[in-house]
mmCIF file of C-alpha atoms and ligand atoms in Angstrom:
data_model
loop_
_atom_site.group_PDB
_atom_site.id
_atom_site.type_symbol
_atom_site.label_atom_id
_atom_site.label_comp_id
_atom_site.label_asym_id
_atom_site.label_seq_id
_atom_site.Cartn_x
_atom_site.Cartn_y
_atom_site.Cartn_z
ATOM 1 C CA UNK A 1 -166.054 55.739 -55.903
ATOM 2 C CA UNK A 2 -166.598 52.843 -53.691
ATOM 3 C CA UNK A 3 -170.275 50.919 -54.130
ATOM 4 C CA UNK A 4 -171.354 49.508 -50.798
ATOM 5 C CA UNK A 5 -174.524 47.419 -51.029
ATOM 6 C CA UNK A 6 -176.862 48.138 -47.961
ATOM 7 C CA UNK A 7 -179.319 45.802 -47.637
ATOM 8 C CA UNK A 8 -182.539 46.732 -45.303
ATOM 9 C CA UNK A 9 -181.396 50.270 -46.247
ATOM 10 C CA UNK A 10 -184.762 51.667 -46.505
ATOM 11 C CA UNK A 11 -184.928 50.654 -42.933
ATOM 12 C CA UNK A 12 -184.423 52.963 -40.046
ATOM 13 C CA UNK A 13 -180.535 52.396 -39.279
ATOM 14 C CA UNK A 14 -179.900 51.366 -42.877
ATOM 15 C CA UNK A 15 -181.181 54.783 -43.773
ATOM 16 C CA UNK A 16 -178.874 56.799 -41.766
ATOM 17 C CA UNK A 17 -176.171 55.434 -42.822
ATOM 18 C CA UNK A 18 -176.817 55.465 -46.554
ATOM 19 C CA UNK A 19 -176.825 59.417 -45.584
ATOM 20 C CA UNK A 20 -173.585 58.798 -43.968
ATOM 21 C CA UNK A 21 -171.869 56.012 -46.556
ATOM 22 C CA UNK A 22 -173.082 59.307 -49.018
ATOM 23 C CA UNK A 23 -171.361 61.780 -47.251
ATOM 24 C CA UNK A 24 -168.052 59.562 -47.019
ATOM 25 C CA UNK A 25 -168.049 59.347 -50.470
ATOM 26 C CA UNK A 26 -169.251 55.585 -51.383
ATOM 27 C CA UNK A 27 -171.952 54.806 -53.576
ATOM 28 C CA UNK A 28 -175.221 53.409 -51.611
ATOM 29 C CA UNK A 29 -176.951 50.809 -53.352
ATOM 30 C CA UNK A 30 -179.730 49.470 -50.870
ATOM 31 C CA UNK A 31 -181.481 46.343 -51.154
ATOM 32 C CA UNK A 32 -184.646 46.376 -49.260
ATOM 33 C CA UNK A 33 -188.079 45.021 -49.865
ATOM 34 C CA UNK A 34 -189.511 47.781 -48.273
ATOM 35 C CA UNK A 35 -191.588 44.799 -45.977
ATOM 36 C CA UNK A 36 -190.736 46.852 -43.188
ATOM 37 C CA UNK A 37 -190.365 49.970 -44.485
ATOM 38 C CA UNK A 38 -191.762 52.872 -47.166
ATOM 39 C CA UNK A 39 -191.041 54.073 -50.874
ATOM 40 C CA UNK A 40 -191.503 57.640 -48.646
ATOM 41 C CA UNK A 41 -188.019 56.845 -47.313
ATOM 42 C CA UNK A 42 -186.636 56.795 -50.495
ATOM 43 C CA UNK A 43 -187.735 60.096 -51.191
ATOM 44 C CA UNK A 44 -186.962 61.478 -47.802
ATOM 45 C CA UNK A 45 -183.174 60.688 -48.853
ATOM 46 C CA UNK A 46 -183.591 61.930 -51.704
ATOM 47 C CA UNK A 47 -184.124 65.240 -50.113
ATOM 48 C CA UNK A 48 -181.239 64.668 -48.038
ATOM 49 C CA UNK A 49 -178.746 62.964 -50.897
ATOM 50 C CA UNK A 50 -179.595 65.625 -53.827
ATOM 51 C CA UNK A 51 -180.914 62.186 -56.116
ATOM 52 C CA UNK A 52 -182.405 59.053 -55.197
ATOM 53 C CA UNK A 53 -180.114 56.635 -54.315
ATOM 54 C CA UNK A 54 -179.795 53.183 -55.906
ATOM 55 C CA UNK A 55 -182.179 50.839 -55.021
ATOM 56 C CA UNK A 56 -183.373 47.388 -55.908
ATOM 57 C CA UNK A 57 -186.513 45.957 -54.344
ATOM 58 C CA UNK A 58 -185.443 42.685 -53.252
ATOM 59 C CA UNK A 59 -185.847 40.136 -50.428
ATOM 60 C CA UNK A 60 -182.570 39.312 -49.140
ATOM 61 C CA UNK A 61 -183.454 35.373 -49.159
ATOM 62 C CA UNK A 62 -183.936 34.989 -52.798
ATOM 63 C CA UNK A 63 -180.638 34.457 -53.656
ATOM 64 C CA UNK A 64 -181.685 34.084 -57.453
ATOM 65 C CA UNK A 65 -183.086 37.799 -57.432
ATOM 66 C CA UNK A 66 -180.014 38.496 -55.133
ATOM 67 C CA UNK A 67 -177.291 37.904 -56.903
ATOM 68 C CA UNK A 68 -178.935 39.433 -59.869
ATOM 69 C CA UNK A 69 -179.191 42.973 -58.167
ATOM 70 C CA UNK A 70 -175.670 42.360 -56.961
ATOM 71 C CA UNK A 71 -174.179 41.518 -60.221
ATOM 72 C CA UNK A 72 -175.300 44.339 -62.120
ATOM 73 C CA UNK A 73 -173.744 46.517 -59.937
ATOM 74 C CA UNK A 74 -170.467 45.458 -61.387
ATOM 75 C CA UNK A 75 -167.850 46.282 -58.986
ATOM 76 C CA UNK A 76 -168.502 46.137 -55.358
ATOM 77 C CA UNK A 77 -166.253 47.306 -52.256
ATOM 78 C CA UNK A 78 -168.281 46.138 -49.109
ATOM 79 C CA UNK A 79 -171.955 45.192 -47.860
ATOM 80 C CA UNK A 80 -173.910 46.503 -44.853
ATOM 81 C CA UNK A 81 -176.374 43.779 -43.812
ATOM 82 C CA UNK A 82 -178.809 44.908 -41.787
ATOM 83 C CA UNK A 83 -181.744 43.513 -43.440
ATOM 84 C CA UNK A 84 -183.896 41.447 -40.713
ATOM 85 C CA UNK A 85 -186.519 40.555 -38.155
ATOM 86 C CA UNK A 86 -186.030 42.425 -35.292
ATOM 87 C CA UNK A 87 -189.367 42.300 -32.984
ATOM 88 C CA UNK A 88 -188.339 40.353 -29.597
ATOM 89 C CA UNK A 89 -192.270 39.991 -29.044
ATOM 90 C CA UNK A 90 -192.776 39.114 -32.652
ATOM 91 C CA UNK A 91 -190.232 36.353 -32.713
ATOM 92 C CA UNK A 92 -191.214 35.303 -29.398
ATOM 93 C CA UNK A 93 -194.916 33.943 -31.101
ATOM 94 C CA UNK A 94 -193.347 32.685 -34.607
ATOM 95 C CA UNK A 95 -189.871 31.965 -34.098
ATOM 96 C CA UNK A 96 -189.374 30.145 -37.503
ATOM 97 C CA UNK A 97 -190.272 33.176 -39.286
ATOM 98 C CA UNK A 98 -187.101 34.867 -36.905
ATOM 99 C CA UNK A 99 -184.514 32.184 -37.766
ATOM 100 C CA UNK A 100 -185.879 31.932 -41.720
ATOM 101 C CA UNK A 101 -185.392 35.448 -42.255
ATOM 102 C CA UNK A 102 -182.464 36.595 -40.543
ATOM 103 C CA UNK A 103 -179.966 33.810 -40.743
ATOM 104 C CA UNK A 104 -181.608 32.604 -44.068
ATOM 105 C CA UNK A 105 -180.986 36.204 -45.679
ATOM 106 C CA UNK A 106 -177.215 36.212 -44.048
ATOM 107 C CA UNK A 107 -176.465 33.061 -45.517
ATOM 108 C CA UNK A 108 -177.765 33.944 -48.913
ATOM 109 C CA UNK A 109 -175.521 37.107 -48.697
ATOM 110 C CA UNK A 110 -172.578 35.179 -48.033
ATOM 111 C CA UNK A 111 -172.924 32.957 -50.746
ATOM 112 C CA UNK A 112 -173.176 35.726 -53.010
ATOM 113 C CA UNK A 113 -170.436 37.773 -51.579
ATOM 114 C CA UNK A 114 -168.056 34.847 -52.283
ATOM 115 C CA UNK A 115 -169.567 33.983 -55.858
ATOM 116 C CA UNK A 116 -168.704 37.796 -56.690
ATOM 117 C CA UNK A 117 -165.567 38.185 -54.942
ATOM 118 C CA UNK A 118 -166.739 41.177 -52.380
ATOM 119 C CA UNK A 119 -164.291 40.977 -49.136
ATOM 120 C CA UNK A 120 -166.215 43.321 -46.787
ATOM 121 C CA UNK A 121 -168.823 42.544 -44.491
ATOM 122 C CA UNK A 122 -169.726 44.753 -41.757
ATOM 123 C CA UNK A 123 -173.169 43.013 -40.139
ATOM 124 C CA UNK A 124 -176.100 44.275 -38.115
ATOM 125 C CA UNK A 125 -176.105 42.778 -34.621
ATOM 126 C CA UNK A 126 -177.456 43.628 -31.380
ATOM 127 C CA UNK A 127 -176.657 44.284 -27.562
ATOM 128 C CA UNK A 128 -179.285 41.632 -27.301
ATOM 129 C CA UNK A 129 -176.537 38.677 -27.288
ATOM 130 C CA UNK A 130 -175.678 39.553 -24.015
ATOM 131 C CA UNK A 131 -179.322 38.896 -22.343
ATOM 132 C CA UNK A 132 -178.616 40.195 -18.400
ATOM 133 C CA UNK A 133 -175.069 40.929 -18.329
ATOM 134 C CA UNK A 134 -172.894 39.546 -15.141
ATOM 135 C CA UNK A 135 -171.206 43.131 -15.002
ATOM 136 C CA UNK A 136 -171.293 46.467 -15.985
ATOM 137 C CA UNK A 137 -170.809 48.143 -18.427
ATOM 138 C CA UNK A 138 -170.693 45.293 -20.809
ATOM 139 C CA UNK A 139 -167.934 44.051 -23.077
ATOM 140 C CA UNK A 140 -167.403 42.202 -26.059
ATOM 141 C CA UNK A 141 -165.887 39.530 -24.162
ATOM 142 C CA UNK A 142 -168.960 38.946 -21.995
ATOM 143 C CA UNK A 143 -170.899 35.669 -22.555
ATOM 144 C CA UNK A 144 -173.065 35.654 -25.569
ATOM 145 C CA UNK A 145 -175.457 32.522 -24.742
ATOM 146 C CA UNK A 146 -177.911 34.106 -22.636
ATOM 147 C CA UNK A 147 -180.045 36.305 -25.309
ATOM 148 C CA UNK A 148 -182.944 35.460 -23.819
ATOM 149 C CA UNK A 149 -185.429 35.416 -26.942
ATOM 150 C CA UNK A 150 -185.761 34.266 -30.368
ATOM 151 C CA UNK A 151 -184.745 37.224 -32.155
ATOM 152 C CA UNK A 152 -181.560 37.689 -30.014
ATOM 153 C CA UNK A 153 -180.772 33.697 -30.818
ATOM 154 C CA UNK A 154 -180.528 34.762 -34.520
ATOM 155 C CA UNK A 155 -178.049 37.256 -33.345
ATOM 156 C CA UNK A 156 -175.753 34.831 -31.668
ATOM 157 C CA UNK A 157 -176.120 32.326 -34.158
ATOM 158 C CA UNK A 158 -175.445 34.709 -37.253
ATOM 159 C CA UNK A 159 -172.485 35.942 -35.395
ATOM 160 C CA UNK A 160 -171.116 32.302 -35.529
ATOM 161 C CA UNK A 161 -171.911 32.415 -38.538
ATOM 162 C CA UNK A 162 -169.622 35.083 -40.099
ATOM 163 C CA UNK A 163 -167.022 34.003 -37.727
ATOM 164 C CA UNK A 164 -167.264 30.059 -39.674
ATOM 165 C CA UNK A 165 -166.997 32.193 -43.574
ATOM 166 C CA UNK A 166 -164.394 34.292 -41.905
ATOM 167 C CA UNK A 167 -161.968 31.387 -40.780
ATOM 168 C CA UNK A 168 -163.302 29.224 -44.387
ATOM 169 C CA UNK A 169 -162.713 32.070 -46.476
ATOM 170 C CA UNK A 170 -159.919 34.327 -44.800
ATOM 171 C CA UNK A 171 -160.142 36.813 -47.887
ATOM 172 C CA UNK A 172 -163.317 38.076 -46.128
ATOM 173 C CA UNK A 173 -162.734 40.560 -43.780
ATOM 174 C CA UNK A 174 -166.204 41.296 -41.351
ATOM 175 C CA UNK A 175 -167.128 43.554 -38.815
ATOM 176 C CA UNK A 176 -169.895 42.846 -36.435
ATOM 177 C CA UNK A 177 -171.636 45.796 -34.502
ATOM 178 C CA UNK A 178 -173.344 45.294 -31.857
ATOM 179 C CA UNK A 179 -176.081 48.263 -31.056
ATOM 180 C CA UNK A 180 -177.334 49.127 -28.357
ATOM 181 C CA UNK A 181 -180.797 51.216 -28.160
ATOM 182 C CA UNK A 182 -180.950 53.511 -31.694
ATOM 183 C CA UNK A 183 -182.764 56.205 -31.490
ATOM 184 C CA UNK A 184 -183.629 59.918 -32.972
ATOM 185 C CA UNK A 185 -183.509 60.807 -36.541
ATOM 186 C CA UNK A 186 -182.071 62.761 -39.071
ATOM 187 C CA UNK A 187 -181.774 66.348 -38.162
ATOM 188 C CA UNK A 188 -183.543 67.501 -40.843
ATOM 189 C CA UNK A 189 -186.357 65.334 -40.290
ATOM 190 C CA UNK A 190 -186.652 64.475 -43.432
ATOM 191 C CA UNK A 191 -185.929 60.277 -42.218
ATOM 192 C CA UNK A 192 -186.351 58.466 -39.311
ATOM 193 C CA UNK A 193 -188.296 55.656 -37.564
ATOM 194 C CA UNK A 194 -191.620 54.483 -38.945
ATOM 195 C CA UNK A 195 -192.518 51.852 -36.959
ATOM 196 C CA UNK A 196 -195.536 49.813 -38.443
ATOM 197 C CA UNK A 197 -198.989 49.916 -36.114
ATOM 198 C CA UNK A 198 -198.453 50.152 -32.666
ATOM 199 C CA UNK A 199 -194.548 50.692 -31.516
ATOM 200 C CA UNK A 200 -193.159 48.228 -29.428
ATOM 201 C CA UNK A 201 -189.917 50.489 -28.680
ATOM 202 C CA UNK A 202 -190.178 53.191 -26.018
ATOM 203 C CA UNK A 203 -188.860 56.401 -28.264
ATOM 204 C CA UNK A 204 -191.207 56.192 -31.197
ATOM 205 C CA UNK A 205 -194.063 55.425 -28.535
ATOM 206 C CA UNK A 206 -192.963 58.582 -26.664
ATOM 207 C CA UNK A 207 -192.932 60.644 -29.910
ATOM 208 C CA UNK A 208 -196.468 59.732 -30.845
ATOM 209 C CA UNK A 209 -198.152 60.118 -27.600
ATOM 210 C CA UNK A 210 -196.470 63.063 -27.316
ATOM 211 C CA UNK A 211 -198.254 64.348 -30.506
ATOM 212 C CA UNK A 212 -201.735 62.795 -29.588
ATOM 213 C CA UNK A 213 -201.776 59.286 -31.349
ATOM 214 C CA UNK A 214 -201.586 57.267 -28.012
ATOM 215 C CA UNK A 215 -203.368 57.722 -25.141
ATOM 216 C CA UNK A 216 -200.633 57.591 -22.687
ATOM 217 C CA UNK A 217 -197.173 55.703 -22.446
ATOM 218 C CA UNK A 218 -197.563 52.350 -20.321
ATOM 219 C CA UNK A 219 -194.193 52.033 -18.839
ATOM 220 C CA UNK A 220 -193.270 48.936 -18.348
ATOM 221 C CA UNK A 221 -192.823 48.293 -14.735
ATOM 222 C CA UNK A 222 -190.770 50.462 -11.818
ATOM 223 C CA UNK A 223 -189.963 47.806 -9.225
ATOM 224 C CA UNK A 224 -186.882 46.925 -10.784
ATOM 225 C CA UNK A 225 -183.662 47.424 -8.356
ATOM 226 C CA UNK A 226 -182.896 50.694 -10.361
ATOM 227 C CA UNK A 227 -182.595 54.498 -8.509
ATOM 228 C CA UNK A 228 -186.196 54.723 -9.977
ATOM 229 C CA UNK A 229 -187.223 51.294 -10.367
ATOM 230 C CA UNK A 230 -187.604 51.916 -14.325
ATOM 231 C CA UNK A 231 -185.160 49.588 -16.806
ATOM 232 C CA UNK A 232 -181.927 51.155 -17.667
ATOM 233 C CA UNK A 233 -180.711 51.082 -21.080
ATOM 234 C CA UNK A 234 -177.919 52.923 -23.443
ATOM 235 C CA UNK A 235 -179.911 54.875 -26.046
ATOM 236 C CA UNK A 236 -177.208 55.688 -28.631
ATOM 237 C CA UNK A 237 -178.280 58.604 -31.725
ATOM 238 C CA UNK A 238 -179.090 57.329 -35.288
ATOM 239 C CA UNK A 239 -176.532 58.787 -36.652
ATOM 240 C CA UNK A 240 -173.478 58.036 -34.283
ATOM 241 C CA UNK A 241 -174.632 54.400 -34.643
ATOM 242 C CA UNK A 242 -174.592 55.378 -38.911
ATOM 243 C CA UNK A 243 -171.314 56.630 -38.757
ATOM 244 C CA UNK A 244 -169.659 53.938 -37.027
ATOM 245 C CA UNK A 245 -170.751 51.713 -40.237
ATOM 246 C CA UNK A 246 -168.379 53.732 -41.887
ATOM 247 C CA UNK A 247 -165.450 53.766 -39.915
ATOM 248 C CA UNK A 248 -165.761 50.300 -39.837
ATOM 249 C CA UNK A 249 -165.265 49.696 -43.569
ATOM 250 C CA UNK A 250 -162.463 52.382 -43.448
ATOM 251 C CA UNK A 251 -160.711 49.938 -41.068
ATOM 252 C CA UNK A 252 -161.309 47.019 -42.622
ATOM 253 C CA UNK A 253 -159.551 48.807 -45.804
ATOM 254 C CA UNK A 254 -156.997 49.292 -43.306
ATOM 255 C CA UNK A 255 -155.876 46.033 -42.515
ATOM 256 C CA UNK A 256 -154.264 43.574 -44.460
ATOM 257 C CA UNK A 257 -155.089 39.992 -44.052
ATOM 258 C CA UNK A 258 -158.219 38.238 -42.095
ATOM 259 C CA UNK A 259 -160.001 40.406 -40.113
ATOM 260 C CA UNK A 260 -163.267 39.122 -37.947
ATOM 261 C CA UNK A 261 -164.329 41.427 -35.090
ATOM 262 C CA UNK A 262 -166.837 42.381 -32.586
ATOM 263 C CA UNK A 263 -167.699 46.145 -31.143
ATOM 264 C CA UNK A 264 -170.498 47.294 -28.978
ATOM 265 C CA UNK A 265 -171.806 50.668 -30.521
ATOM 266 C CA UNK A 266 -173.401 52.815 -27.720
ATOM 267 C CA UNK A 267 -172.627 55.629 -25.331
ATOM 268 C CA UNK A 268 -171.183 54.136 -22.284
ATOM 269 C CA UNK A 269 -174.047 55.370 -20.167
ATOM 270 C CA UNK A 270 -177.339 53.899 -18.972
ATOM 271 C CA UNK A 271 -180.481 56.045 -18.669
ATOM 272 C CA UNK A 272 -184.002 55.159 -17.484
ATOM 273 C CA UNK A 273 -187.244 55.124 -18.792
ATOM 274 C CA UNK A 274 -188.480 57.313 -16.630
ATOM 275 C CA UNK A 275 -185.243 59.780 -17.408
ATOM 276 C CA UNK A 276 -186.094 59.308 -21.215
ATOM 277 C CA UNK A 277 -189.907 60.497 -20.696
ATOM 278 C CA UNK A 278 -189.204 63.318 -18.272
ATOM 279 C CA UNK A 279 -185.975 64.293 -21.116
ATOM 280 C CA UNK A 280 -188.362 63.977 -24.050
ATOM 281 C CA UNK A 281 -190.755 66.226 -22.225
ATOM 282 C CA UNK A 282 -187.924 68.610 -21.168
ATOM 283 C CA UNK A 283 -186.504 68.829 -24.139
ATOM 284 C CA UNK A 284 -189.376 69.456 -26.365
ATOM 285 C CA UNK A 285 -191.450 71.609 -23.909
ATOM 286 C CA UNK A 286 -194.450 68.755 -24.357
ATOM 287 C CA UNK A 287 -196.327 66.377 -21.893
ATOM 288 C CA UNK A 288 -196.108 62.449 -22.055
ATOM 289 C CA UNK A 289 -199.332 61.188 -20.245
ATOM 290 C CA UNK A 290 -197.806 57.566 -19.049
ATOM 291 C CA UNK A 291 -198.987 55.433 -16.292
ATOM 292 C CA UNK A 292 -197.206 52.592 -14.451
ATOM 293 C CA UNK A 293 -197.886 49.193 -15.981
ATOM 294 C CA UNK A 294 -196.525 45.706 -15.288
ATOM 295 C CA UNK A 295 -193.031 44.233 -16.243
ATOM 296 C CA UNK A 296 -192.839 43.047 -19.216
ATOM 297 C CA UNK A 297 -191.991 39.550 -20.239
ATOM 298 C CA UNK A 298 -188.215 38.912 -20.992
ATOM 299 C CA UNK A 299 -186.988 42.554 -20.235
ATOM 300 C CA UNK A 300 -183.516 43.007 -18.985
ATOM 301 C CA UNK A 301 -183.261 45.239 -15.972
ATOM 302 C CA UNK A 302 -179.982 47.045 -16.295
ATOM 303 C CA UNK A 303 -177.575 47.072 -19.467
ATOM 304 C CA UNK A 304 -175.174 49.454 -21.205
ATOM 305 C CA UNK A 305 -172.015 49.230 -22.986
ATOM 306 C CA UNK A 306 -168.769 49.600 -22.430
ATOM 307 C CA UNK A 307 -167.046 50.864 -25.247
ATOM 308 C CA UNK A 308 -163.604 51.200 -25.264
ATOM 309 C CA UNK A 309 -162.881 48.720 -27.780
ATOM 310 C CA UNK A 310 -164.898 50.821 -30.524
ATOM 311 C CA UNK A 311 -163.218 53.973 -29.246
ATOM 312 C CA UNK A 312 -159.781 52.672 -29.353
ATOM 313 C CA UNK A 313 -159.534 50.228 -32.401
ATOM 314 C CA UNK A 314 -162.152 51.786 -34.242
ATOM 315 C CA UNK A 315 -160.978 55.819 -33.294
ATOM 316 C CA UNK A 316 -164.997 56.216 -33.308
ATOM 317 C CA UNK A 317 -167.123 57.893 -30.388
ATOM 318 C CA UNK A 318 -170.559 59.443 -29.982
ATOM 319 C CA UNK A 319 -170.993 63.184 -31.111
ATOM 320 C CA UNK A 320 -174.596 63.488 -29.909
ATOM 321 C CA UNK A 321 -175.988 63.137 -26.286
ATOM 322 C CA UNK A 322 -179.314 61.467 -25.255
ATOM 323 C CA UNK A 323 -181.008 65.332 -25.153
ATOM 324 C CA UNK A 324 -180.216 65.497 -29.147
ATOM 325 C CA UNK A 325 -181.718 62.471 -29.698
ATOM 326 C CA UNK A 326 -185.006 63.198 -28.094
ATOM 327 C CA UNK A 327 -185.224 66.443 -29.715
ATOM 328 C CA UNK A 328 -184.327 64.980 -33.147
ATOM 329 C CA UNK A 329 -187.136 61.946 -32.471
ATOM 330 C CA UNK A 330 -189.431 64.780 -32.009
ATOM 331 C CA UNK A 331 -188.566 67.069 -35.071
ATOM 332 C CA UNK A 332 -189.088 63.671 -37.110
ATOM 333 C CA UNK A 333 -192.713 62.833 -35.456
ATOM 334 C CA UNK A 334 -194.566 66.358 -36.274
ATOM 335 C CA UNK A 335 -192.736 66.089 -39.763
ATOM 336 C CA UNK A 336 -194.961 63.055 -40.642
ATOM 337 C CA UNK A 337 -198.277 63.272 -41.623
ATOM 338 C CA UNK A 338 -201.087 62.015 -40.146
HETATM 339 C C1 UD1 B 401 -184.678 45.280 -27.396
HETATM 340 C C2 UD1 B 401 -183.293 44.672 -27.454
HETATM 341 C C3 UD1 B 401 -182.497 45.231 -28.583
HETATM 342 C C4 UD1 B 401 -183.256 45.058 -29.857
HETATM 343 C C5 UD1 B 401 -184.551 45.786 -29.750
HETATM 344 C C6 UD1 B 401 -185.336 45.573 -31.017
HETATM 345 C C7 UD1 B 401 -182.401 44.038 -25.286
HETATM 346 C C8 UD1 B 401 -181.622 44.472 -24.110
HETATM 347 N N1 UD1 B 401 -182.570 44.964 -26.216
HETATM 348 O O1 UD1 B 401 -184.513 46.592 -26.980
HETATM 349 O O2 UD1 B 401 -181.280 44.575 -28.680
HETATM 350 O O3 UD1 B 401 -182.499 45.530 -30.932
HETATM 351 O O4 UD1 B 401 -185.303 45.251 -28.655
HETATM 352 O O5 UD1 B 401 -186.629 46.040 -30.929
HETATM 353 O O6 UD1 B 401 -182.876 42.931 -25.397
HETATM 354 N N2 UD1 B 401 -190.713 50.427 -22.598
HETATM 355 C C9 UD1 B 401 -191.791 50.883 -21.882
HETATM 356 N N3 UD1 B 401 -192.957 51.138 -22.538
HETATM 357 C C10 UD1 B 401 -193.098 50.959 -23.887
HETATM 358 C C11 UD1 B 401 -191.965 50.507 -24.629
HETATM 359 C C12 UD1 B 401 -190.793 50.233 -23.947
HETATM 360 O O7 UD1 B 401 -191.723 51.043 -20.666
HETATM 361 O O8 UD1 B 401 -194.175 51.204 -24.428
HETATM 362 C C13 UD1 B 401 -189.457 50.131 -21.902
HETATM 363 C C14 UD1 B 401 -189.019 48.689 -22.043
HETATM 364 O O9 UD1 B 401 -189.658 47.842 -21.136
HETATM 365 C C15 UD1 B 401 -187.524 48.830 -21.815
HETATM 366 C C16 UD1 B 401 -187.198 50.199 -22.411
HETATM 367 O O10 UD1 B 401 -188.440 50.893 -22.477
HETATM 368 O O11 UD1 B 401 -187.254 48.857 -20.458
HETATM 369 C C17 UD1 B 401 -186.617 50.115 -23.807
HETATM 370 O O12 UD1 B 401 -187.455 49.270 -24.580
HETATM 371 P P1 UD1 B 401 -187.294 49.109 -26.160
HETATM 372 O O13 UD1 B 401 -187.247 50.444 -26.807
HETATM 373 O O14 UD1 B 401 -188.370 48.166 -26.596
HETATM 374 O O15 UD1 B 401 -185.866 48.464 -26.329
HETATM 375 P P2 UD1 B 401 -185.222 47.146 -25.698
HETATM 376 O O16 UD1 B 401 -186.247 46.214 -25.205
HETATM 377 O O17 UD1 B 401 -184.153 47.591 -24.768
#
């Protein structure tokens, strides 16, 4: 049984695809320091898992309290960083904070991977690098300077960052995924999103004025040059996104020698907002008061991935549509409690 450290994996992807590393048959063992996230997750896979999974309560830029949790975990295969910042608004106002924590934490995990010998790295990244892309869908060779805000700068620069250990330390092998927009849940509801306060992502805003704890949906802006004039984006299911995670470490097992790549995980297709609200409401026979508010600051207009690259080197590809995901985003919001 392989262990596969997941750090941020109380955290809404790193969740999913603890279920899915589970189901693969690795060992989980997820670093998180639950700053962003809830003991109630723990339990929640639990439900899922049939025991708790391992779990050390750790921030991911203390490498003394780092390498401790890694090193008595004896022998490990791979690690799953996705522990991070990942507000654009947020790192827009303290953007210190953005480049402290994520490429801080990424560095500290490299350090340790090397001190204990661990020569898999698949890392969290985001569609973000790509800010406004010249064309259509976009691919991984597309520029990656443009990611117009704090939070997406982290991206780019810890990209460059495991490409610099990769080509130092060529027994590392890393795979760098870049997601597009995550949402849904766990079919059985049992995990999902829990975004703290007030969400700042469209789907978990849906779900809860859907069930009453928002007034209405603001949606940001419909003059853009769109068939409705609302911002097109490629909303890709949790778990897709999870199981890519581990096709990419079955891969990297795969290959012999350096290995340092790049895939975009989403579905190929863009939908709007407005086709996401009038789908949630569709699909889960409920009304989404919303009214039309302004654009807001830094938004793309149009962006969705092209992915034959993850279909074809990686043999992976979505099972769920965007209908699934609403209805699964739903199931999740009337499971929590008030
Ligand atoms: C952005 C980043 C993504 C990052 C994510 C982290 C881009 C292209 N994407 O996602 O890489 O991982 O933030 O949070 O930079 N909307 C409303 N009303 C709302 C909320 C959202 O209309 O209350 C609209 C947004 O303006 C946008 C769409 O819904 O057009 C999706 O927004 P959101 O869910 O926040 O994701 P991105 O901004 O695409």
């Amino acid at each position: 049984m392989k262990k596969v450290i997941v750090t941020g994996g109380a955290g809404f992807i790193g969740s999913h695809t603890v279920v899915e590393l589970n189901a693969a048959g690795y060992v989980p063992v997820i670093i998180d320091d639950l700053r962003n996230s809830e003991e109630r997750v723990l339990e929640g896979l639990e439900a899922i898992l049939g025991s708790r999974p391992r779990f050390h309560r750790v921030d991911c830029t203390d490498a003394a309290a780092l390498g401790k949790a890694i090193a008595g975990e004896g022998a490990v295969h791979g690690v799953i960083h996705f522990a991070a910042d990942k507000a654009v608004g947020e790192s827009v106002e303290h953007p210190a904070k953005y480049y402290r924590n994520n490429i801080g934490s990424l560095a500290v995990m490299l350090e340790a991977m090397i001190d204990r010998r661990i020569g898999q790295l698949v890392f969290s990244s985001s569609c973000t690098v790509y800010g406004q892309p010249a064309a259509l869908p976009v691919a991984e060779t597309a520029s990656d300077r443009d990611a117009s805000s704090p939070y997406g700068y982290t991206k780019v620069v810890c990209e460059q960052l495991v490409r610099d250990q990769c080509q130092a330390a060529p027994s590392l092998k890393a795979v760098m995924l870049r997601y597009f927009n995550p949402i849904g849940a766990h079919p059985s509801g049992r995990i999902g999103e829990l975004p703290r306060g007030v969400p700042s992502n469209l789907v978990p805003f849906v779900a809860q004025t859907a069930a009453g704890l928002r007034a209405q949906l603001l949606i940001n802006g419909d003059d853009y040059a769109t068939p409705d004039g609302t911002c097109i984006r490629d909303y890709i299911h949790v778990m897709d996104l999870a199981r890519a995670h581990v096709r990419a470490l079955q891969w990297m097992d795969g290959r012999a020698g350096s290995t340092c790549e790049v895939f975009n995980l989403g579905t190929g297709r863009g939908n709007s907002v407005m086709e996401v609200v009038k789908g949630f409401e569709d699909v889960n026979g409920v009304k989404v008061p919303y009214a039309i508010g302004p654009r807001r600051a830094g938004d793309v207009e149009v962006v969705y991935a092209d992915t034959r690259k993850s279909h074809d080197v990686l043999g992976w590809s979505c099972h769920h549509d965007l209908r699934d995901a609403l209805r699964d985003a739903w199931n999740w919001q009337r499971s929590l409690k008030p």
